[in-house]
XYZ file of C-alpha atoms in Angstrom:
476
model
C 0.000 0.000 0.000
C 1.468 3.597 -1.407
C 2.083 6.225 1.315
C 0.440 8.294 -1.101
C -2.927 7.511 0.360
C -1.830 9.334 3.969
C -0.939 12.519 2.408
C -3.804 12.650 0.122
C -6.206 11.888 3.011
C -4.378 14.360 5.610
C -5.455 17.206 2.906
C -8.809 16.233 2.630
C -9.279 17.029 6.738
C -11.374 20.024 7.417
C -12.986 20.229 10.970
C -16.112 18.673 11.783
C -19.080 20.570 13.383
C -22.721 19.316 14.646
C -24.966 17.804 12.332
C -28.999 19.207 11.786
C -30.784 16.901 9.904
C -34.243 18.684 9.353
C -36.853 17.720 7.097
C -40.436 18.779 6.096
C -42.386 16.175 8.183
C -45.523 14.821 6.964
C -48.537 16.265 8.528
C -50.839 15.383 11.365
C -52.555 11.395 10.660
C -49.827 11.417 7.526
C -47.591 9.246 6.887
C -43.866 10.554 5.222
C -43.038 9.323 2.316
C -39.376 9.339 1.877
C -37.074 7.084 4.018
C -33.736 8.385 5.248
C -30.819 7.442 7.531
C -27.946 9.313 8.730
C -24.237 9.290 9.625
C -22.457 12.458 11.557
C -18.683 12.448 12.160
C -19.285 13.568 16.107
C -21.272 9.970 16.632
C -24.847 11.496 17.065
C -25.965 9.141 14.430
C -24.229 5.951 12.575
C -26.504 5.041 9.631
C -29.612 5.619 11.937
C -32.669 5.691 10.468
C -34.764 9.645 11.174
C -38.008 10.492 10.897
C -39.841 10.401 7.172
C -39.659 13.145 4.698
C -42.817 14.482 2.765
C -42.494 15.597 -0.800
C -44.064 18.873 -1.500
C -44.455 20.020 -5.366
C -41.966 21.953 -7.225
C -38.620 21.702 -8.815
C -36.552 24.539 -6.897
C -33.127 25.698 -8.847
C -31.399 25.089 -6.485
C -32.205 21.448 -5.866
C -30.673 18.139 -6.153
C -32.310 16.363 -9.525
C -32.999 12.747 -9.677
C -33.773 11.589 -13.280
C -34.548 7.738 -13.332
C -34.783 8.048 -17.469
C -30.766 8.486 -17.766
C -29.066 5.109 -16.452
C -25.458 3.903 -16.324
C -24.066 0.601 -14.812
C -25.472 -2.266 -13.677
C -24.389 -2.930 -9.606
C -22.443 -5.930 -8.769
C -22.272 -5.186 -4.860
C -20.491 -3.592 -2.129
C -18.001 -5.255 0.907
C -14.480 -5.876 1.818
C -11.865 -9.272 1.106
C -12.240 -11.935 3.440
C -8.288 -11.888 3.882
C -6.732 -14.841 5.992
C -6.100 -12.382 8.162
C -9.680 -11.453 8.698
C -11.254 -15.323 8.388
C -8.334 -15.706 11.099
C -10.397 -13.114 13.611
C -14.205 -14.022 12.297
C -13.390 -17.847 12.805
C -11.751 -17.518 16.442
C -14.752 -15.522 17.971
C -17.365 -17.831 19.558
C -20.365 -19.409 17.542
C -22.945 -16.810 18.347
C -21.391 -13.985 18.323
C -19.341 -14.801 14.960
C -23.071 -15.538 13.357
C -24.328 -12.558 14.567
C -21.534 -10.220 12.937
C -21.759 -12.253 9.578
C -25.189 -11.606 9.405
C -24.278 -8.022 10.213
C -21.960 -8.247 7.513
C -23.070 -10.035 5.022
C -27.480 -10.050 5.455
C -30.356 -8.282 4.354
C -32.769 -8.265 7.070
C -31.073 -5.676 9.819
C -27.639 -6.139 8.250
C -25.474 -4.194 6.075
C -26.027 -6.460 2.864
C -22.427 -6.980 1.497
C -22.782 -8.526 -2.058
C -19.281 -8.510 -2.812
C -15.985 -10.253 -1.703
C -12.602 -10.599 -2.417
C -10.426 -13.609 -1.670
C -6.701 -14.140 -1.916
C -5.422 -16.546 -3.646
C -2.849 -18.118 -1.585
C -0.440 -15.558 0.965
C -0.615 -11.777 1.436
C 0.836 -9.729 3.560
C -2.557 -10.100 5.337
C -1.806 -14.385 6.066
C -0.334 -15.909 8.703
C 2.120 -18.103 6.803
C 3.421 -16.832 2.714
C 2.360 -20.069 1.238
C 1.157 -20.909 -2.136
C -1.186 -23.828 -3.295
C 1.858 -25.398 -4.383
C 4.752 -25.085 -2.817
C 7.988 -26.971 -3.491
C 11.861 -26.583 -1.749
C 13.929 -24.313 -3.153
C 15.395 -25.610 -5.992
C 12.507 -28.027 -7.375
C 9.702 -27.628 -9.560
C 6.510 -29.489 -9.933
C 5.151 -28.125 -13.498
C 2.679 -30.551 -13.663
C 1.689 -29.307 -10.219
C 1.254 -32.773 -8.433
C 1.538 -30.856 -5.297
C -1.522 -28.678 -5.812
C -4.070 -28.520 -2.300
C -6.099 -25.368 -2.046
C -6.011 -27.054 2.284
C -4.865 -23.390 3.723
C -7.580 -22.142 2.451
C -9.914 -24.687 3.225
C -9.040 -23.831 7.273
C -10.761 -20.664 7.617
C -11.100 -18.312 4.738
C -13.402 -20.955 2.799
C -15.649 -21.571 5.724
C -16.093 -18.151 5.821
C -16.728 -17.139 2.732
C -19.379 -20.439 2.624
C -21.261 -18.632 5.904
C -21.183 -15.297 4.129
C -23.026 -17.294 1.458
C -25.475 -18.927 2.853
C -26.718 -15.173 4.253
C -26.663 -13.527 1.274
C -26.764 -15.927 -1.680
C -26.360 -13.100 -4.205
C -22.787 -12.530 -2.659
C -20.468 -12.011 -5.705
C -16.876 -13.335 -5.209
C -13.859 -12.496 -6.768
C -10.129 -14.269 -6.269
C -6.581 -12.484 -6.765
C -3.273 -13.850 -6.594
C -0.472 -12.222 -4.752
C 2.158 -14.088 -6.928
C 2.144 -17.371 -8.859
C 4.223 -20.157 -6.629
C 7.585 -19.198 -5.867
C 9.454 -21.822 -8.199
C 7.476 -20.112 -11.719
C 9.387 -17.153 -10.778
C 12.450 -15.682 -10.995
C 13.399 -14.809 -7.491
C 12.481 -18.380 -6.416
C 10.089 -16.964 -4.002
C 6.636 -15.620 -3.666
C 8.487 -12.223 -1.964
C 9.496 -10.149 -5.588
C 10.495 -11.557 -9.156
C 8.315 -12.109 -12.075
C 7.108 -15.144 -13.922
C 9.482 -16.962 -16.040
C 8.029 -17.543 -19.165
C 8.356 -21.087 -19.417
C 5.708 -21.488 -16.329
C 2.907 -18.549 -18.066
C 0.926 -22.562 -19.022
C 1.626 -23.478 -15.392
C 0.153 -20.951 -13.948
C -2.888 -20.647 -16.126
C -3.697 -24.184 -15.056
C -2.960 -22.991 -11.217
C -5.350 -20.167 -11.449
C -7.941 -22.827 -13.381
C -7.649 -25.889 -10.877
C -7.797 -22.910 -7.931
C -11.042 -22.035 -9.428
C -12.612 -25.616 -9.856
C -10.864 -26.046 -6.224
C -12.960 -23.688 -4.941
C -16.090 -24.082 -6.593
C -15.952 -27.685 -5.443
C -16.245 -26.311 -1.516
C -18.979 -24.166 -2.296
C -17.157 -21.116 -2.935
C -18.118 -19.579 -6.925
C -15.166 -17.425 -8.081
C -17.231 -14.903 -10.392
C -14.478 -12.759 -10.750
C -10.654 -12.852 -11.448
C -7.295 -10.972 -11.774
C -3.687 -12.810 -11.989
C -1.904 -10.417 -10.486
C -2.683 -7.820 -7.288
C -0.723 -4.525 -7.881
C 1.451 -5.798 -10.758
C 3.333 -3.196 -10.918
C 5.148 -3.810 -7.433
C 7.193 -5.419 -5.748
C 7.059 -5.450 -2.374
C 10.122 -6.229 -0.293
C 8.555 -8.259 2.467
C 5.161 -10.236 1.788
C 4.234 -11.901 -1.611
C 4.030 -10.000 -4.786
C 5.336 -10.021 -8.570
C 5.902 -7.680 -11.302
C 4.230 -8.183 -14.584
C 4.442 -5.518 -17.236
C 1.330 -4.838 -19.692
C 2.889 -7.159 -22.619
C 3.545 -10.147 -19.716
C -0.323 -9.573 -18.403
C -1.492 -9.650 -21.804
C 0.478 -13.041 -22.728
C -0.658 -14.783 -20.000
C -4.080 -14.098 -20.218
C -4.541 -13.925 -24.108
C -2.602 -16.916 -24.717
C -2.567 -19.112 -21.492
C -5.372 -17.923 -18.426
C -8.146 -17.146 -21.035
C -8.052 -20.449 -23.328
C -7.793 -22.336 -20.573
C -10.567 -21.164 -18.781
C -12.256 -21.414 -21.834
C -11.789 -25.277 -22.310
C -12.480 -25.409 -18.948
C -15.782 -24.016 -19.792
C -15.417 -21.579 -16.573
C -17.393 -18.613 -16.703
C -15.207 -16.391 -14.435
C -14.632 -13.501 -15.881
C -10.518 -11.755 -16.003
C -10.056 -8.862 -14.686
C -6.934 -6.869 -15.572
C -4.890 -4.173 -13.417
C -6.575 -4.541 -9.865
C -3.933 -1.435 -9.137
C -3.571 1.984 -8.689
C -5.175 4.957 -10.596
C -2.184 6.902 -11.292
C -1.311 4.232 -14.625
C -4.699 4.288 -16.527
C -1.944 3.477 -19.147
C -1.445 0.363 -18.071
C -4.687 -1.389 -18.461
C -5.352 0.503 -22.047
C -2.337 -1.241 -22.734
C -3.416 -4.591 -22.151
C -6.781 -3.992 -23.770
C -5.022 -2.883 -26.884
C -4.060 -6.579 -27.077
C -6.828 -7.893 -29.565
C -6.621 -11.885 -27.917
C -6.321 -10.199 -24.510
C -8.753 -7.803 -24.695
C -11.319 -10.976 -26.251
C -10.783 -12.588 -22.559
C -10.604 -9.273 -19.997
C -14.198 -8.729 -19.039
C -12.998 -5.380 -17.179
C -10.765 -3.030 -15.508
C -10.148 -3.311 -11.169
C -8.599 -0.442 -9.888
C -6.942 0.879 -6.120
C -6.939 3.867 -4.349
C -2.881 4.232 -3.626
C -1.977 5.918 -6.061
C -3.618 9.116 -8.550
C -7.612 9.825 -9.080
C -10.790 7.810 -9.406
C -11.331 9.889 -12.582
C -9.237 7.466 -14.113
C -11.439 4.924 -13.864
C -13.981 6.634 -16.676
C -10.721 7.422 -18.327
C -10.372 3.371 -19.561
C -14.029 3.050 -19.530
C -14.614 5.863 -22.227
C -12.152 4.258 -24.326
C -13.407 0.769 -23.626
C -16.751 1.375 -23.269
C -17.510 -2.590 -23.216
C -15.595 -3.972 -20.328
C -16.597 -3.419 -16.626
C -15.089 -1.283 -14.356
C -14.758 -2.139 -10.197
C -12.964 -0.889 -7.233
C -11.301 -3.589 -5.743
C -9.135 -2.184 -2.667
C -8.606 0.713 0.049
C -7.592 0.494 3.378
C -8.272 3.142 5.829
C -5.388 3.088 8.736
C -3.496 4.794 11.988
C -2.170 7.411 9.427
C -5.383 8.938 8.939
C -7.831 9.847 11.837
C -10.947 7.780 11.265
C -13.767 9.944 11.677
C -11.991 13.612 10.838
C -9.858 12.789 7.582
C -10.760 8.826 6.344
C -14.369 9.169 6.448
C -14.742 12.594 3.925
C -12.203 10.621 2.085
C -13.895 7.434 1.739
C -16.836 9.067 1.245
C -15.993 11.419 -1.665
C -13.432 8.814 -3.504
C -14.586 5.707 -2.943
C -18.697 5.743 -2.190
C -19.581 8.306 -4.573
C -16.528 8.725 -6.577
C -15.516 5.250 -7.812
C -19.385 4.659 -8.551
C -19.926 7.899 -10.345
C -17.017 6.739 -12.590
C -18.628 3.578 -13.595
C -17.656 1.238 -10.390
C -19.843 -1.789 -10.722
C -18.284 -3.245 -7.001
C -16.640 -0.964 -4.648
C -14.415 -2.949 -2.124
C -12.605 -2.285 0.805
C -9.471 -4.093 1.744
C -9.892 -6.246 5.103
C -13.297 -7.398 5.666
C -12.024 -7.440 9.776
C -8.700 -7.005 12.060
C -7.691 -7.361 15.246
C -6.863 -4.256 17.756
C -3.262 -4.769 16.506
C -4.018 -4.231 13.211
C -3.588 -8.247 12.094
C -2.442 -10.547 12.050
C 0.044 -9.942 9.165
C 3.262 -10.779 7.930
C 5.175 -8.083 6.390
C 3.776 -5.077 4.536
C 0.832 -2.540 6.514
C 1.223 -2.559 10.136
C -1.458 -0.265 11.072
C -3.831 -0.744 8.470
C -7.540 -0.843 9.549
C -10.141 -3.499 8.990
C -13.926 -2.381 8.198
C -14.318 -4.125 12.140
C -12.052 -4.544 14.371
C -12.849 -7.638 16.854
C -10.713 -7.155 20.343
C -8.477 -10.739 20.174
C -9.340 -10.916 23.784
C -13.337 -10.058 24.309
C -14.399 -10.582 21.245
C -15.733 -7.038 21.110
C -16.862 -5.940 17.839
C -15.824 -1.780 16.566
C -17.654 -0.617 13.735
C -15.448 1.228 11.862
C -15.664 4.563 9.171
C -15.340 1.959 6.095
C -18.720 0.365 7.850
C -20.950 2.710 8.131
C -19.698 4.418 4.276
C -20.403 1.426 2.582
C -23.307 1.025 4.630
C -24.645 3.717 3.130
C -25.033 1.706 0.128
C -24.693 -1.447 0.471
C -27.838 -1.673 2.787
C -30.029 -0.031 0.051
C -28.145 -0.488 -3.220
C -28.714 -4.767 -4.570
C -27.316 -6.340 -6.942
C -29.017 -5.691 -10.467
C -29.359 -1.871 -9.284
C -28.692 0.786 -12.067
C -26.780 3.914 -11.029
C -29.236 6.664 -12.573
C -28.878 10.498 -12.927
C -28.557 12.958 -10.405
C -26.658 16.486 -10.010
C -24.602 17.571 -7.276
C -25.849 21.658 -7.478
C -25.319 22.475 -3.840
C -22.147 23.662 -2.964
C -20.210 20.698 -2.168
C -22.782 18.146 -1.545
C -22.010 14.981 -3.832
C -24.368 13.034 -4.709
C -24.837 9.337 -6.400
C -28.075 7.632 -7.324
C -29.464 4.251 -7.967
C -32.819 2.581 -9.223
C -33.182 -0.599 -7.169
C -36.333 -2.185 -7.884
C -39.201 -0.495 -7.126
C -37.366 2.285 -4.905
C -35.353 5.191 -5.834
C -31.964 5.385 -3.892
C -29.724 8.861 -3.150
C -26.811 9.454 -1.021
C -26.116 12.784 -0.559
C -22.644 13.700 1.590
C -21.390 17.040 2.546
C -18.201 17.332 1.934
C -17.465 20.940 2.740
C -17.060 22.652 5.644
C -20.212 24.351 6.581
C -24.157 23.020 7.042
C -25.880 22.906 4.052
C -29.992 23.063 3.194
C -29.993 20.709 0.531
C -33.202 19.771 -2.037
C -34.083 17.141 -3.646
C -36.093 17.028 -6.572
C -37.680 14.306 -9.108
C -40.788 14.316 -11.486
C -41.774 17.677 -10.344
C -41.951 17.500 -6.576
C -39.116 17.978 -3.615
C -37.881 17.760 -0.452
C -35.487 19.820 1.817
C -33.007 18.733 4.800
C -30.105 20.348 6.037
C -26.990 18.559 6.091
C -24.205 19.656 8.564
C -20.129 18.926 7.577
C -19.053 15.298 6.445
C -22.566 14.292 6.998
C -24.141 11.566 4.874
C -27.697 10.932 3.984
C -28.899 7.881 2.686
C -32.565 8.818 0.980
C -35.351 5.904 -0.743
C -38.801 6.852 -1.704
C -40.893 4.333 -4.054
C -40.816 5.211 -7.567
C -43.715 6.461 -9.797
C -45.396 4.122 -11.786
């Protein structure tokens, strides 16, 4: 993770003031008609639901417009990975209580109604051992992989993600690896190198059998990339460099056709890295036989804007685009500087610029900020479950992808609306039979903000860093 992200989020701080959340109520015997719920910085409210809103007619200049008839992308889901690390936490709590926060988690009736996961594919820096799925002493190679077993993940991060699943069966699941088995690659490690080119079959059929592996416990892998953050290396926890040309080779000639015979419907994603090299994916995609098998574009926060994410999408306007990892942390106070930050990059930014999934990094941590080997040491799950009471903290990253995750479902549209009031951004969804706006402050004084659609309105006021989550039922 690029220290990029700290001084980024330390200039995005602005102080934080009390919250008024007033609406016009419905009248005497009435009975409101808009739905809303409510997060302020100070802790007055956490995604708490507040009294209905009436609409009253009018389209005011000065409002917020919703506009159902202009739609974009199709939603996938919101969550976080379920890193060892964090399967490690979830799995050691007791039987209750780790049921209870899954269905916090992960369901739809009083929960926060994650759709969308991300699972490692072998170590991170997030893992309590850098293994592979098959690993070998130095020196020796098994190319026909005779040594394969998918058993570390079986332990804990399987079980999970099977529990998550049998919440919320919609839950979408994607799989990265941190680097191909240490004997494919040049360093003779899974810390640095790249991939020799004599292994690129090798490792298609690792990523395939992983796949089937999984799939075989329960666990659907919808969505793929070979490679997380391919263009570093990092000096003390798995990780490999592959350049545009290399990604493009190994999935255009090797990852693709063999999922293909397979008859896998996965679908590759390239990049799953920062947005400072929109460069890099284009590159790939220029690749006619890898572009045939890339079904879209995953992106970080680490590094540049989220405007590069519409950046490769106008260009490619056929492949998906998804946010695949942030991690809020120590660096950044959680409620003063990573919440406007989360909120204005990654819960309305990455979706205004096409984001199909936005995903946090760990799904939970412990109060040390693990367990991990190598890499972040004060990075900051969306929980954090005390090691010794079990205790459950409900972090910023919670209650900003609450915001949508609770009311946004899978097979949502992001729809029109404007952001006219002073900094008050805004992102809206058709879900069904409901109409869906977040609205968040992000400027430094209260704000009476409008909201119009089909020639009617409503008014609140929204105080600094506050965030409003608003659903009314949609006209016939």
């Amino acid at each position: 993770m690029a220290e990029t992200l700290r001084s980024r989020m330390a200039r995005a701080a602005v102080p934080i003031v009390a919250l008024v959340l007033a609406g016009c109520a419905a009248g005497p015997g009435g009975r409101g008609e808009v739905e809303s719920w409510l997060t302020v910085p100070d802790g007055s409210a956490r995604l708490a639901q507040q009294p209905e809103l009436a609409w009253q007619p009018g389209t005011p200049e000065d409002a917020i417009r919703v506009d159902p008839s202009h739609h974009y992308q199709e939603m996938v889901g919101f969550g976080a990975s379920i890193t060892d690390a964090s399967a490690f936490v979830i799995q050691r709590l007791e039987p209750s209580a780790r049921a209870a926060l899954l269905r916090d988690l992960f369901g739809r009736d009083g929960g926060i109604g994650f759709a969308f996961t991300r699972l490692t594919i072998g170590g991170s820096d997030f893992s309590l051992s850098h293994r592979s799925y098959d690993d070998m002493p130095a020196g020796q190679t098994d190319p026909e992989l005779r040594n394969f077993s998918i058993d570390i993940a079986r332990a804990e991060v399987l079980p999970t993600a099977r529990a998550a699943l049998a919440i919320n069966p919609e839950l979408k699941i994607m799989a990265t690896a941190w680097s191909a088995p240490g004997w494919m690659k040049t360093s003779d490690s899974m810390v640095k190198g790249t991939l020799r080119d004599a292994y690129y079959p090798a490792f298609a059929e690792y990523l395939r059998r992983t796949v089937e592996a999984f799939a075989t416990e329960g666990v659907p892998v919808h969505y793929l990339s070979i490679q997380n953050e391919p263009d570093f290396e990092p000096e003390n926890y798995p990780g490999m460099r592959l350049s545009p040309a290399q990604r493009a080779t190994i999935i255009g000639d090797h990852v693709g056709p063999e999922f293909a015979r397979a008859g896998l419907s996965t679908r590759i994603l390239d990049w799953d890295h920062n947005w400072d090299q929109p460069e890099q994916p284009l590159a790939v995609l220029a690749d006619a036989k890898a572009a045939r098998f890339v079904a879209g574009v995953a992106w970080h926060c680490y590094g540049g804007d989220v405007s590069a994410q519409s950046k490769v999408r106008d260009r490619h306007p056929d492949k998906d685009v998804f946010f695949t990892e942030c991690s809020g942390g120590e660096w950044s106070p959680a409620w003063t500087e990573a919440w406007p930050w989360t909120m204005r990059n990654l819960i309305v930014g990455a979706t205004r610029h096409w984001a199909r999934g936005v995903l946090m990094w760990n799904l939970a941590l412990d109060e040390k900020h693990g367990p991990h080997l190598g890499g972040c040491g004060d990075c900051r799950g969306v929980v954090t479950i005390d090691s010794g009471t079990g205790e459950v903290t409900r972090n910023p990253e919670y209650y900003a992808l609450g915001h949508l995750s609770r009311f946004v479902r899978p097979g949502a549209r992001r729809i029109e609306s404007t952001s006219p009031v002073g900094e008050v951004l805004t992102v809206a969804f058709a879900d069904g039979g409901a109409h869906v706006l977040l609205a968040f402050n992000a400027g430094s004084q209260a704000t009476e903000v409008g909201v119009a659609e089909g020639g009617r309105h409503f008014r609140t006021r929204l105080a600094p860093h506050a965030a409003a989550t608003f659903r009314w039922p949609a006209r016939k």
